[in-house]
mmCIF file of C-alpha atoms in Angstrom:
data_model
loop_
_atom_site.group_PDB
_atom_site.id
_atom_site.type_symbol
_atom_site.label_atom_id
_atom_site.label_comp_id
_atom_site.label_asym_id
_atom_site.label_seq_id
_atom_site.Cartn_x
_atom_site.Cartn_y
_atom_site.Cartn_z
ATOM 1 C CA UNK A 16 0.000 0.000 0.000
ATOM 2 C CA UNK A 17 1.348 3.083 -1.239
ATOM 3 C CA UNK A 18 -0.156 6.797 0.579
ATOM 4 C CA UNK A 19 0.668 9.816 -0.887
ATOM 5 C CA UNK A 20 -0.507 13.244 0.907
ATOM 6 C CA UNK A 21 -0.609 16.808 -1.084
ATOM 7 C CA UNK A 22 -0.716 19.272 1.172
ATOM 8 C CA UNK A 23 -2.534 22.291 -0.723
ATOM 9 C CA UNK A 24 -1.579 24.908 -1.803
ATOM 10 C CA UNK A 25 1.441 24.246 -3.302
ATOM 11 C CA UNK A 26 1.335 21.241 -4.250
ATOM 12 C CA UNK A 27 3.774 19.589 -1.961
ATOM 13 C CA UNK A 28 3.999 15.597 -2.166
ATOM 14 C CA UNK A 29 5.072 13.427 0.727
ATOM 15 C CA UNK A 30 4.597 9.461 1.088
ATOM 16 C CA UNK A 31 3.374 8.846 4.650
ATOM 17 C CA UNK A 32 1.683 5.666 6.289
ATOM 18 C CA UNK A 33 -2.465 5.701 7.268
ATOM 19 C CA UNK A 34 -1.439 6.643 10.790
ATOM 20 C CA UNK A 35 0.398 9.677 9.664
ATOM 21 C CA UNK A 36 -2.345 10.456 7.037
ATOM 22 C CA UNK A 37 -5.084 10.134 9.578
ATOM 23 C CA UNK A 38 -3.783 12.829 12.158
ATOM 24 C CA UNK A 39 -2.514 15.183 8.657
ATOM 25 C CA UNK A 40 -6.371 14.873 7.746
ATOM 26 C CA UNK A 41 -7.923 15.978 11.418
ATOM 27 C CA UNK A 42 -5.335 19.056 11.348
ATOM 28 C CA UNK A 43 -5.136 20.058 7.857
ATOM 29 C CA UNK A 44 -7.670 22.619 6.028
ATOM 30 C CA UNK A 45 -7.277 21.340 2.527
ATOM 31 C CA UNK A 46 -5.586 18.046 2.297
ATOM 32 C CA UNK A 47 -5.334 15.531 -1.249
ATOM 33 C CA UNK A 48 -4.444 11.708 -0.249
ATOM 34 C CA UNK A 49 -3.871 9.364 -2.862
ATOM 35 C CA UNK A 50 -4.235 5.231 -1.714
ATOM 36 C CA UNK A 51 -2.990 3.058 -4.206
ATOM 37 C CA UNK A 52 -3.679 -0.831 -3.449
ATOM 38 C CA UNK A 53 -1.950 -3.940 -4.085
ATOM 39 C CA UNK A 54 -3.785 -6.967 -5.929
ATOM 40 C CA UNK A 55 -3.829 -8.736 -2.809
ATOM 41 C CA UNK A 56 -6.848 -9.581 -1.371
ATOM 42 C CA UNK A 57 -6.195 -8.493 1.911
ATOM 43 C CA UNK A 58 -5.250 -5.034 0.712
ATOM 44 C CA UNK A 59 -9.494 -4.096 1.004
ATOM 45 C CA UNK A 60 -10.885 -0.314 1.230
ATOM 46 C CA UNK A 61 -12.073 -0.833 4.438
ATOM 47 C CA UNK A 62 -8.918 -0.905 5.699
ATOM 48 C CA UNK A 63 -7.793 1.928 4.657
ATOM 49 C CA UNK A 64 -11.267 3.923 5.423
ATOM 50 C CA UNK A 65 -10.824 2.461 9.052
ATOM 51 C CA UNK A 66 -7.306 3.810 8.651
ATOM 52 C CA UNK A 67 -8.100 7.358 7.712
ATOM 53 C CA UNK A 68 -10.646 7.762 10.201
ATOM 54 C CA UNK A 69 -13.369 8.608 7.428
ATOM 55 C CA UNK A 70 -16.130 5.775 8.461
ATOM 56 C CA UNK A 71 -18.438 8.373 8.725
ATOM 57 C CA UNK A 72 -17.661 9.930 5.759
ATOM 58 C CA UNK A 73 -17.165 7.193 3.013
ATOM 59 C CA UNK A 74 -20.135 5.503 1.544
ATOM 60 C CA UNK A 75 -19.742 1.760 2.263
ATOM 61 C CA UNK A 76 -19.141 1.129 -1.401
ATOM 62 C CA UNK A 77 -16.033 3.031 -1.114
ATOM 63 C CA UNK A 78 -12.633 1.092 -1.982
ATOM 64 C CA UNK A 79 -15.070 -2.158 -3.210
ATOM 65 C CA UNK A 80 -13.264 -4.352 -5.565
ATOM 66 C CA UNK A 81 -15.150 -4.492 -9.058
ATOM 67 C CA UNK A 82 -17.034 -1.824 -8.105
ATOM 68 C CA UNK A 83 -19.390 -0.279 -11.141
ATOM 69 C CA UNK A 84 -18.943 3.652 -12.069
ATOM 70 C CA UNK A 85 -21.490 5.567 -10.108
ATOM 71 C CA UNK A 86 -21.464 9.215 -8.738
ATOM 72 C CA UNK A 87 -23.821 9.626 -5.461
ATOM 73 C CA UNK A 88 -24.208 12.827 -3.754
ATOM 74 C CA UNK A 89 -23.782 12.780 0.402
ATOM 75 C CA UNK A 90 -24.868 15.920 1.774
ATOM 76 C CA UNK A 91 -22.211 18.351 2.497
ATOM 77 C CA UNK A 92 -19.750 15.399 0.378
ATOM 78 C CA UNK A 93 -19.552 13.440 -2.976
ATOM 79 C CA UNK A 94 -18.473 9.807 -3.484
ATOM 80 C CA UNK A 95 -17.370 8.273 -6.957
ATOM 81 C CA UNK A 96 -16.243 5.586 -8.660
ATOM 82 C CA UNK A 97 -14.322 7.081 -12.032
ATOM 83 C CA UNK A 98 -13.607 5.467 -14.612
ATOM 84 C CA UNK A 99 -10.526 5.588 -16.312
ATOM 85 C CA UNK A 100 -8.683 4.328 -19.844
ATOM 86 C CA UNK A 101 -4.919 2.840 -19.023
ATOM 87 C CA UNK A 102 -3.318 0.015 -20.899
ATOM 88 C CA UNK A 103 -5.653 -0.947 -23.459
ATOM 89 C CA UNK A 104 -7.895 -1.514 -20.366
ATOM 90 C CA UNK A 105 -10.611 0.545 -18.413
ATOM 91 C CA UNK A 106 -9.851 0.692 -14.573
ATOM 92 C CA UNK A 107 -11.523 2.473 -11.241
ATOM 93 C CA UNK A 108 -10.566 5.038 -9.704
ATOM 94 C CA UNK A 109 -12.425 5.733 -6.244
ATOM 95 C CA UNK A 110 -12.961 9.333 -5.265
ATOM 96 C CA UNK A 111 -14.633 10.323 -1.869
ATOM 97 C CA UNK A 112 -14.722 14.656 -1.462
ATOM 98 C CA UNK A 113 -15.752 17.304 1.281
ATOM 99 C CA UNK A 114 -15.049 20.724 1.494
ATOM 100 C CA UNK A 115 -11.720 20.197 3.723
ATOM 101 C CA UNK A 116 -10.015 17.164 1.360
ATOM 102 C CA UNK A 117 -9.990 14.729 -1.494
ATOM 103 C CA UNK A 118 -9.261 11.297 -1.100
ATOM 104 C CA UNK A 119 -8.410 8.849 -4.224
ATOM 105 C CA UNK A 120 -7.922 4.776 -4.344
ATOM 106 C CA UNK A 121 -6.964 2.655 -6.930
ATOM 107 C CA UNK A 122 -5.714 -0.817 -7.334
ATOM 108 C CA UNK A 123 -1.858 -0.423 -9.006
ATOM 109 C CA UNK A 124 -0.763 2.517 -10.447
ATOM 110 C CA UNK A 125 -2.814 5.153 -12.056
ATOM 111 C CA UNK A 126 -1.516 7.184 -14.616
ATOM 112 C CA UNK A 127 -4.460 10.149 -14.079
ATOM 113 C CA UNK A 128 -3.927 10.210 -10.364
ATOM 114 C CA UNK A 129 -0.203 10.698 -10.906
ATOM 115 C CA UNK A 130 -0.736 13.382 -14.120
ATOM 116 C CA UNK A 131 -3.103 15.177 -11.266
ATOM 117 C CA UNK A 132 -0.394 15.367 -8.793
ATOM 118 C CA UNK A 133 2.240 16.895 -11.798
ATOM 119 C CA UNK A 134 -0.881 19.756 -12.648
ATOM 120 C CA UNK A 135 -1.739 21.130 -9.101
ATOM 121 C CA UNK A 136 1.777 23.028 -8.365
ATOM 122 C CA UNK A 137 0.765 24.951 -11.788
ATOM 123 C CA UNK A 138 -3.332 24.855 -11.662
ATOM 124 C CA UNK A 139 -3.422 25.863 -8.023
ATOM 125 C CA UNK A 140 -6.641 24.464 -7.195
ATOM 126 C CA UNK A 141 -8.294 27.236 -4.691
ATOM 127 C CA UNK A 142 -10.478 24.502 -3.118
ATOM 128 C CA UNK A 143 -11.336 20.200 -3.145
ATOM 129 C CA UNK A 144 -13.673 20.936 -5.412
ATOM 130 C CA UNK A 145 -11.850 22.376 -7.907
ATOM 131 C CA UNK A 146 -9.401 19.539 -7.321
ATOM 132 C CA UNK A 147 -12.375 16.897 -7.431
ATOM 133 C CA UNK A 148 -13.034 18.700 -11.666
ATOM 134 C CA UNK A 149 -9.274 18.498 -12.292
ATOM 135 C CA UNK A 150 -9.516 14.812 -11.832
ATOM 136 C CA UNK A 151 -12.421 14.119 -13.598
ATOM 137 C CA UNK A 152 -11.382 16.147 -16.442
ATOM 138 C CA UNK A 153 -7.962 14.247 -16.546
ATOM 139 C CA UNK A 154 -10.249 10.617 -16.507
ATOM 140 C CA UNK A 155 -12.331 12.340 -19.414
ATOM 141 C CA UNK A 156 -8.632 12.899 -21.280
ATOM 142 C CA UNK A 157 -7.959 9.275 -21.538
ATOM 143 C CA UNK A 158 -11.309 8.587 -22.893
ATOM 144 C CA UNK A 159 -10.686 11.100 -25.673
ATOM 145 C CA UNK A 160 -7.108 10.122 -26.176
ATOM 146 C CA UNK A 161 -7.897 6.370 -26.591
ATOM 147 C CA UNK A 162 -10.979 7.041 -29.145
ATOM 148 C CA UNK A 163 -8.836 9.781 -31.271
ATOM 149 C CA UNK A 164 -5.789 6.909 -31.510
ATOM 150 C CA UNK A 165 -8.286 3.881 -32.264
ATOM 151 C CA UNK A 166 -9.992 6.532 -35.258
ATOM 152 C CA UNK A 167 -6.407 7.195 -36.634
ATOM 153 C CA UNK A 168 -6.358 3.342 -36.433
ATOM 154 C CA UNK A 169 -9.112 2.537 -38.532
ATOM 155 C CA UNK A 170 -8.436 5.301 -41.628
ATOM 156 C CA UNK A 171 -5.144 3.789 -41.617
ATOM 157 C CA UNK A 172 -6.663 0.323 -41.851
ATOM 158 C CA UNK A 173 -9.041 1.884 -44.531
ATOM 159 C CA UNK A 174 -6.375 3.101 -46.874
ATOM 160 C CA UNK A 175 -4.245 -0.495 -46.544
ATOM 161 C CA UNK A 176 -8.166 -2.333 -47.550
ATOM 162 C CA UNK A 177 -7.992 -0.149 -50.865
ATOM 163 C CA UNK A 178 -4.198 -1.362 -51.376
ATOM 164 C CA UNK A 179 -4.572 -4.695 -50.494
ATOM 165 C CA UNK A 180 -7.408 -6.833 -48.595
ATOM 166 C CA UNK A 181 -6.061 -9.187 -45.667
ATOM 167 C CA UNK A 182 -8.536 -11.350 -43.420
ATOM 168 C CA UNK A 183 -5.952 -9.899 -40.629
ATOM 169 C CA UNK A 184 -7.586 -6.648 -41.173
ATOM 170 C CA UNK A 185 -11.383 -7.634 -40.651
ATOM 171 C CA UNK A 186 -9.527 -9.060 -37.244
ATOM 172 C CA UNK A 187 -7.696 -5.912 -36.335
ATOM 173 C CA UNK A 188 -11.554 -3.707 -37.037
ATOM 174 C CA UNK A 189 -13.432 -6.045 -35.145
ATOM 175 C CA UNK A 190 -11.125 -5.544 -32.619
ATOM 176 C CA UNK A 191 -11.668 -1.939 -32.923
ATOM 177 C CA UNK A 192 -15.155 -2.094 -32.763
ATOM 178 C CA UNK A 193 -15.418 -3.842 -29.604
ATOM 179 C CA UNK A 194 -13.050 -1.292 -27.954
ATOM 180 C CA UNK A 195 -15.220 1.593 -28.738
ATOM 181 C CA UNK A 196 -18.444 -0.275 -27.461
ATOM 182 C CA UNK A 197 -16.235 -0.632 -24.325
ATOM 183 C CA UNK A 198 -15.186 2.816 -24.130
ATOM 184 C CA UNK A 199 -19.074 3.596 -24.779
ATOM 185 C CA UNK A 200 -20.294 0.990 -22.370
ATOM 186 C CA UNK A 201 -17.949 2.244 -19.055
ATOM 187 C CA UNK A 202 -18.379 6.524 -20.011
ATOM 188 C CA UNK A 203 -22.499 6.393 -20.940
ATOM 189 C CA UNK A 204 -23.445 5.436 -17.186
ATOM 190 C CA UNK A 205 -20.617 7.329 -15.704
ATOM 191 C CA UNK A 206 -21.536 10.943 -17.590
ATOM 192 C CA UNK A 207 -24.991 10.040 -16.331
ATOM 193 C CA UNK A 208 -24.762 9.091 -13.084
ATOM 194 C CA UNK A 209 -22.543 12.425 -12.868
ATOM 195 C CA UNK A 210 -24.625 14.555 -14.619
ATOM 196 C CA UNK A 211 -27.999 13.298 -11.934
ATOM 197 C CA UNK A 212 -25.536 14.780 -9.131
ATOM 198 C CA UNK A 213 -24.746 17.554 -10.983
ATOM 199 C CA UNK A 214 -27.892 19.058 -11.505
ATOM 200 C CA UNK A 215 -29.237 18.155 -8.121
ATOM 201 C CA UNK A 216 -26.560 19.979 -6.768
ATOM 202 C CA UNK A 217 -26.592 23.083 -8.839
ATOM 203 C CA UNK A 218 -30.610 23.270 -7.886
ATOM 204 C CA UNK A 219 -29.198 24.285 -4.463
ATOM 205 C CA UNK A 220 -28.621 28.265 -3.898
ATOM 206 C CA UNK A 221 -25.540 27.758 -1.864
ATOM 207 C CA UNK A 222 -23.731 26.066 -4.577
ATOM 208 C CA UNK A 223 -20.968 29.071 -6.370
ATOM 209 C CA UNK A 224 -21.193 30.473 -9.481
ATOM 210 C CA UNK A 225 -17.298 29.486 -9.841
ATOM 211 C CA UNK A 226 -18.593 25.748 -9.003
ATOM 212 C CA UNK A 227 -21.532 25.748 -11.627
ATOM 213 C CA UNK A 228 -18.892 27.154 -14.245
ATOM 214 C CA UNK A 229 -16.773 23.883 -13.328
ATOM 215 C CA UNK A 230 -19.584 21.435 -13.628
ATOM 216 C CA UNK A 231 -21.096 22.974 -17.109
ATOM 217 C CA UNK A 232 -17.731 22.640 -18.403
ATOM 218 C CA UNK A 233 -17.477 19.377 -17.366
ATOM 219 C CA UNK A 234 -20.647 18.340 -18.808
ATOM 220 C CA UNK A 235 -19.451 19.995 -22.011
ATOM 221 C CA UNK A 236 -16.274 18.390 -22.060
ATOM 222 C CA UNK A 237 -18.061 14.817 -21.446
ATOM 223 C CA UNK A 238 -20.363 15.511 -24.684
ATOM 224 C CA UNK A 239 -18.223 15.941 -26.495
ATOM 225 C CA UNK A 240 -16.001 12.530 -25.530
ATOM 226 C CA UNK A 241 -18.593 10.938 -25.878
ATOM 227 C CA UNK A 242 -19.175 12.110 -29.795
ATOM 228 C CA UNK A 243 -15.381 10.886 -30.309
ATOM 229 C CA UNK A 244 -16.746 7.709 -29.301
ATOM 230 C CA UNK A 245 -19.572 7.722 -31.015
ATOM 231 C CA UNK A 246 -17.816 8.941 -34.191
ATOM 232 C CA UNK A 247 -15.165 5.593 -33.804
ATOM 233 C CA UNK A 248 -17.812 3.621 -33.476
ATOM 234 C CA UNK A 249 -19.265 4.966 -36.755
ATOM 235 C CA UNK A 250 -16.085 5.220 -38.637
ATOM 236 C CA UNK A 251 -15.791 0.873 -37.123
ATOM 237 C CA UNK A 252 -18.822 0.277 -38.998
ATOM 238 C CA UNK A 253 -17.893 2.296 -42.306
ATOM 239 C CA UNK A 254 -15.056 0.751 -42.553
ATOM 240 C CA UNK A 255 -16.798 -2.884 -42.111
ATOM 241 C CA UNK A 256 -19.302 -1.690 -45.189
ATOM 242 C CA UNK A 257 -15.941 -0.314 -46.817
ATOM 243 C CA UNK A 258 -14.083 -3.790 -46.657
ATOM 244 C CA UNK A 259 -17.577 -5.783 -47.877
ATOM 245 C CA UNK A 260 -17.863 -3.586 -50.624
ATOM 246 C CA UNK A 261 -14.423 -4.456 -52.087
ATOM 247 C CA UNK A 262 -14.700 -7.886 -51.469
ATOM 248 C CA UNK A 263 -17.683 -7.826 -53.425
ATOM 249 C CA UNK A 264 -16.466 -6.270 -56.386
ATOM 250 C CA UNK A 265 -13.651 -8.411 -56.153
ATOM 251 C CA UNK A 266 -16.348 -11.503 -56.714
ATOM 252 C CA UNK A 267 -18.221 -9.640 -59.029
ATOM 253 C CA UNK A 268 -15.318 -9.613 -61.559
ATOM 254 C CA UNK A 269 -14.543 -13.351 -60.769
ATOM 255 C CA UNK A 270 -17.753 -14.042 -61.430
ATOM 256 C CA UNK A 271 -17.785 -12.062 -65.056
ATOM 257 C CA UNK A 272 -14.405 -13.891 -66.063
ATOM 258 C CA UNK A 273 -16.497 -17.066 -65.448
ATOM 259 C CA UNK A 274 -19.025 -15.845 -67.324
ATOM 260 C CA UNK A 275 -16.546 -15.231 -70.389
ATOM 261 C CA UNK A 276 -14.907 -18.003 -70.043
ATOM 262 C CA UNK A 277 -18.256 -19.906 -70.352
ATOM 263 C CA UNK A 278 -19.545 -18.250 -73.253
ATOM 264 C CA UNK A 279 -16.174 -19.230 -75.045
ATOM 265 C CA UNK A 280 -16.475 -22.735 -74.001
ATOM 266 C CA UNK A 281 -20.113 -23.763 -73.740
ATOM 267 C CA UNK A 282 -20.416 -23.955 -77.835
ATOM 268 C CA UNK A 283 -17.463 -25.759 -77.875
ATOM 269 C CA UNK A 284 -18.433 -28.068 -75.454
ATOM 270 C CA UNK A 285 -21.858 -28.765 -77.301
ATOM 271 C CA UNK A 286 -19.893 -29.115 -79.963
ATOM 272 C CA UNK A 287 -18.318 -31.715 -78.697
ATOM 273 C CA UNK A 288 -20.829 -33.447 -76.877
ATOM 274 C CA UNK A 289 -22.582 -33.647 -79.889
ATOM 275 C CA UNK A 290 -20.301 -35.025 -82.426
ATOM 276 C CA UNK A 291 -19.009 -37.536 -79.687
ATOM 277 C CA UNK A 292 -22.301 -39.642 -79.846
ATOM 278 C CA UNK A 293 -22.372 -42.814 -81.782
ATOM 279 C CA UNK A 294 -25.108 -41.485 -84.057
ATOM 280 C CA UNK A 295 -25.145 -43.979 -87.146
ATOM 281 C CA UNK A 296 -25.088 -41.001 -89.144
ATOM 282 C CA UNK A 297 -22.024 -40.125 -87.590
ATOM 283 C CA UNK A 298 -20.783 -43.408 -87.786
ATOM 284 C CA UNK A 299 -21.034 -44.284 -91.370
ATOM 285 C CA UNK A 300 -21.678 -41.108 -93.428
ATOM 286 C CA UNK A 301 -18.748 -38.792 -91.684
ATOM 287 C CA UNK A 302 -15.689 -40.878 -92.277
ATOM 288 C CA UNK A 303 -13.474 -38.517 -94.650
ATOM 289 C CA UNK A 304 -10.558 -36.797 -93.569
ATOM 290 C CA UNK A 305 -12.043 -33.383 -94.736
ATOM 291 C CA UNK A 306 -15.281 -33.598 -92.827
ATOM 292 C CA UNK A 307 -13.261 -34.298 -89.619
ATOM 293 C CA UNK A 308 -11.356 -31.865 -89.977
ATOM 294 C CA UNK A 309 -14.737 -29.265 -91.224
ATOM 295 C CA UNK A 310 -16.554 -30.323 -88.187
ATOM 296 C CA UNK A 311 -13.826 -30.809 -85.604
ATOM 297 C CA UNK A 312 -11.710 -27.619 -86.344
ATOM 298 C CA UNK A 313 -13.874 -24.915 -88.616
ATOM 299 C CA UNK A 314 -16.773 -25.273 -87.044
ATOM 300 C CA UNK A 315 -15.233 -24.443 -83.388
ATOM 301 C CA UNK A 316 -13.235 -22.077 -85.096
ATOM 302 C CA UNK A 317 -15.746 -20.838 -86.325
ATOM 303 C CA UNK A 318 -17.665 -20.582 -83.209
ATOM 304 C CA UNK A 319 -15.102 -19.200 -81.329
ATOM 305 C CA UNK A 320 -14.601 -16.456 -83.089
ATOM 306 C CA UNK A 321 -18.308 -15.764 -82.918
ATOM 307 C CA UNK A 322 -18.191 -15.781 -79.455
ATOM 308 C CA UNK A 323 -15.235 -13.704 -79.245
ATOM 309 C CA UNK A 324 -16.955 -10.772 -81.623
ATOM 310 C CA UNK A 325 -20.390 -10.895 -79.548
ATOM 311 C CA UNK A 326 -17.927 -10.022 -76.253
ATOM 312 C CA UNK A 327 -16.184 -7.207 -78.179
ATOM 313 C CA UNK A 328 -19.135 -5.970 -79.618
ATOM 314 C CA UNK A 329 -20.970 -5.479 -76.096
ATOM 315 C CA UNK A 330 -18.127 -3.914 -74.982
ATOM 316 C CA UNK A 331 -17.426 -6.639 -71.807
ATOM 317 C CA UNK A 332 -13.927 -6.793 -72.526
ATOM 318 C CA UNK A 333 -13.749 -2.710 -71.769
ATOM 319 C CA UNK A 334 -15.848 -3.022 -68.650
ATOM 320 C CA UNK A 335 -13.496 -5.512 -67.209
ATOM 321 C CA UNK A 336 -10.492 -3.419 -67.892
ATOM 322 C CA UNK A 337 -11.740 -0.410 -66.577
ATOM 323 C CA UNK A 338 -13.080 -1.857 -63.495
ATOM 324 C CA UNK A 339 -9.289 -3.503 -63.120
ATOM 325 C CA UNK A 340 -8.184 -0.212 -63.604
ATOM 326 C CA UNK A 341 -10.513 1.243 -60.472
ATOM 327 C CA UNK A 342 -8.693 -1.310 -58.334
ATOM 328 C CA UNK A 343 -5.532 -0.693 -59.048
ATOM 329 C CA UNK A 344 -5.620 2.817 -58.020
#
């Protein structure tokens, strides 16, 4: 277990045990403490709660394994469970804020926690509060860095499908696909369950005009996350329609060679068929040298290049180069 106290302002950071961070709390006026967990299952939030003296304070939920994202307003406090995007993966971050301090957990290391630490020496936070948006602006970031990346993804698989079509790609955008349902699936509930608190809290008089600035930018900010989603999630499925749609020209000019190829050789195989039957006819009246040869060689001949002038003369020949042409490019 790793405890980190900012003492505010400033911005000073000092690792400390619970003990330490317990009597810091009682005495300080504005006070940021940062728990990060082990994996163990011993290392529990209500350990730490008990630790920090806040059992009146925290929610029971608080520091819950496999918690879900919620956002519940506690009288004069706010408890959260924030999502966040880190390592291809979506973890929990669990928030718990008063007027006098902010206190984080998280299981392992959290790359927003940490980026919020490196931003309140310049930000300067007047208040928890304010601290409390920071945060949850910094958890929004790493929804709208992840969906901007994965988009940049899928044009780039886009351009490669017009080069060159690989079954590895329909892999690598299915992939895609069910990353931006994820990153839809874990911010949806969270931006509402926030935005409920949010407007029951700015329905109260006593809440500052600096405060309700904060929160509509916050709600702002989350719309428009959520679009980026939204719009990688669209650009998933366009590129899924994109991919079919080449593979289906694709087999739409095999399928016109065949064609071709059987209007060449269906005469000739009648042709044959024909003239192979034991017809007495055939037999007994067609045994010259030059009739083989008339009926064996002209006449195929002769229907071949019948076949070959009805192609040239509805112009199939020109469709199929052009449309090898298109693909090419």
């Amino acid at each position: 277990m790793i405890v980190s106290v900012v003492s505010m302002p400033g911005g000073a950071t000092t690792r400390t045990g619970l003990a330490e961070a317990r009597e810091l709390l009682a005495a300080s006026a504005f006070l940021l403490v940062d728990v990060q967990l082990t994996d163990e299952p011993a290392a529990e939030g209500a350990e730490v709660v008990g630790g920090l003296g806040l059992e009146s304070e925290c929610p029971p939920w608080f520091g819950r394994a496999d918690e879900p994202v919620r956002a519940q307003f506690l009288g004069d406090r706010a408890g959260l469970v924030v999502p966040v995007v880190q390592g291809g993966r979506v973890v929990h971050v669990h928030v718990m804020a008063t007027e006098r301090h902010l206190v984080t957990l998280h299981r392992g290391p959290a790359r927003t926690v940490e980026n919020l630490l490196a931003r309140l020496g310049e930000e300067n936070p007047p208040d928890s509060v304010a601290v409390l948006f920071l945060l949850l602006e910094e958890a929004l970031d790493t929804f709208r860095r992840a969906a901007v990346a994965d988009l940049l993804v899928v044009e780039d698989l886009e351009d490669e499908m017009f080069d060159r079509r690989r079954p590895d790609q329909v892999y690598r955008l299915a992939r895609l696909r069910r990353r931006a349902a994820l990153l839809h699936h874990f911010l949806l509930p969270y931006l509402q369950a926030t935005d409920e608190v949010i407007m029951r809290r700015m329905l109260s008089r006593d809440f500052a005009e600096e405060r309700r600035h904060l929160a509509h930018e916050f709600q702002h900010t989350g719309r428009l996350v959520l679009t980026d989603i939204e719009s990688l999630q669209e650009a998933t499925r366009r590129a899924f329609a994109s991919y079919s749609s080449l593979v289906s020209g694709e087999q739409n000019g095999v399928i016109n060679r065949l064609a071709i190829v059987s209007t060449i050789f269906l005469p000739l195989t009648f042709l044959t068929g024909y003239f192979g039957m034991n017809f007495s006819y055939l037999t007994d009246e067609m045994e010259s040298r030059a009739v083989f040869w008339l009926l064996a060689v002209a006449l195929q001949v002769a229907v071949l290049g019948g076949a070959l002038y009805v192609l040239h003369r509805t112009h199939i020949w020109r469709r199929l180069r052009d449309d090898e042409g298109l693909g090419d490019r």
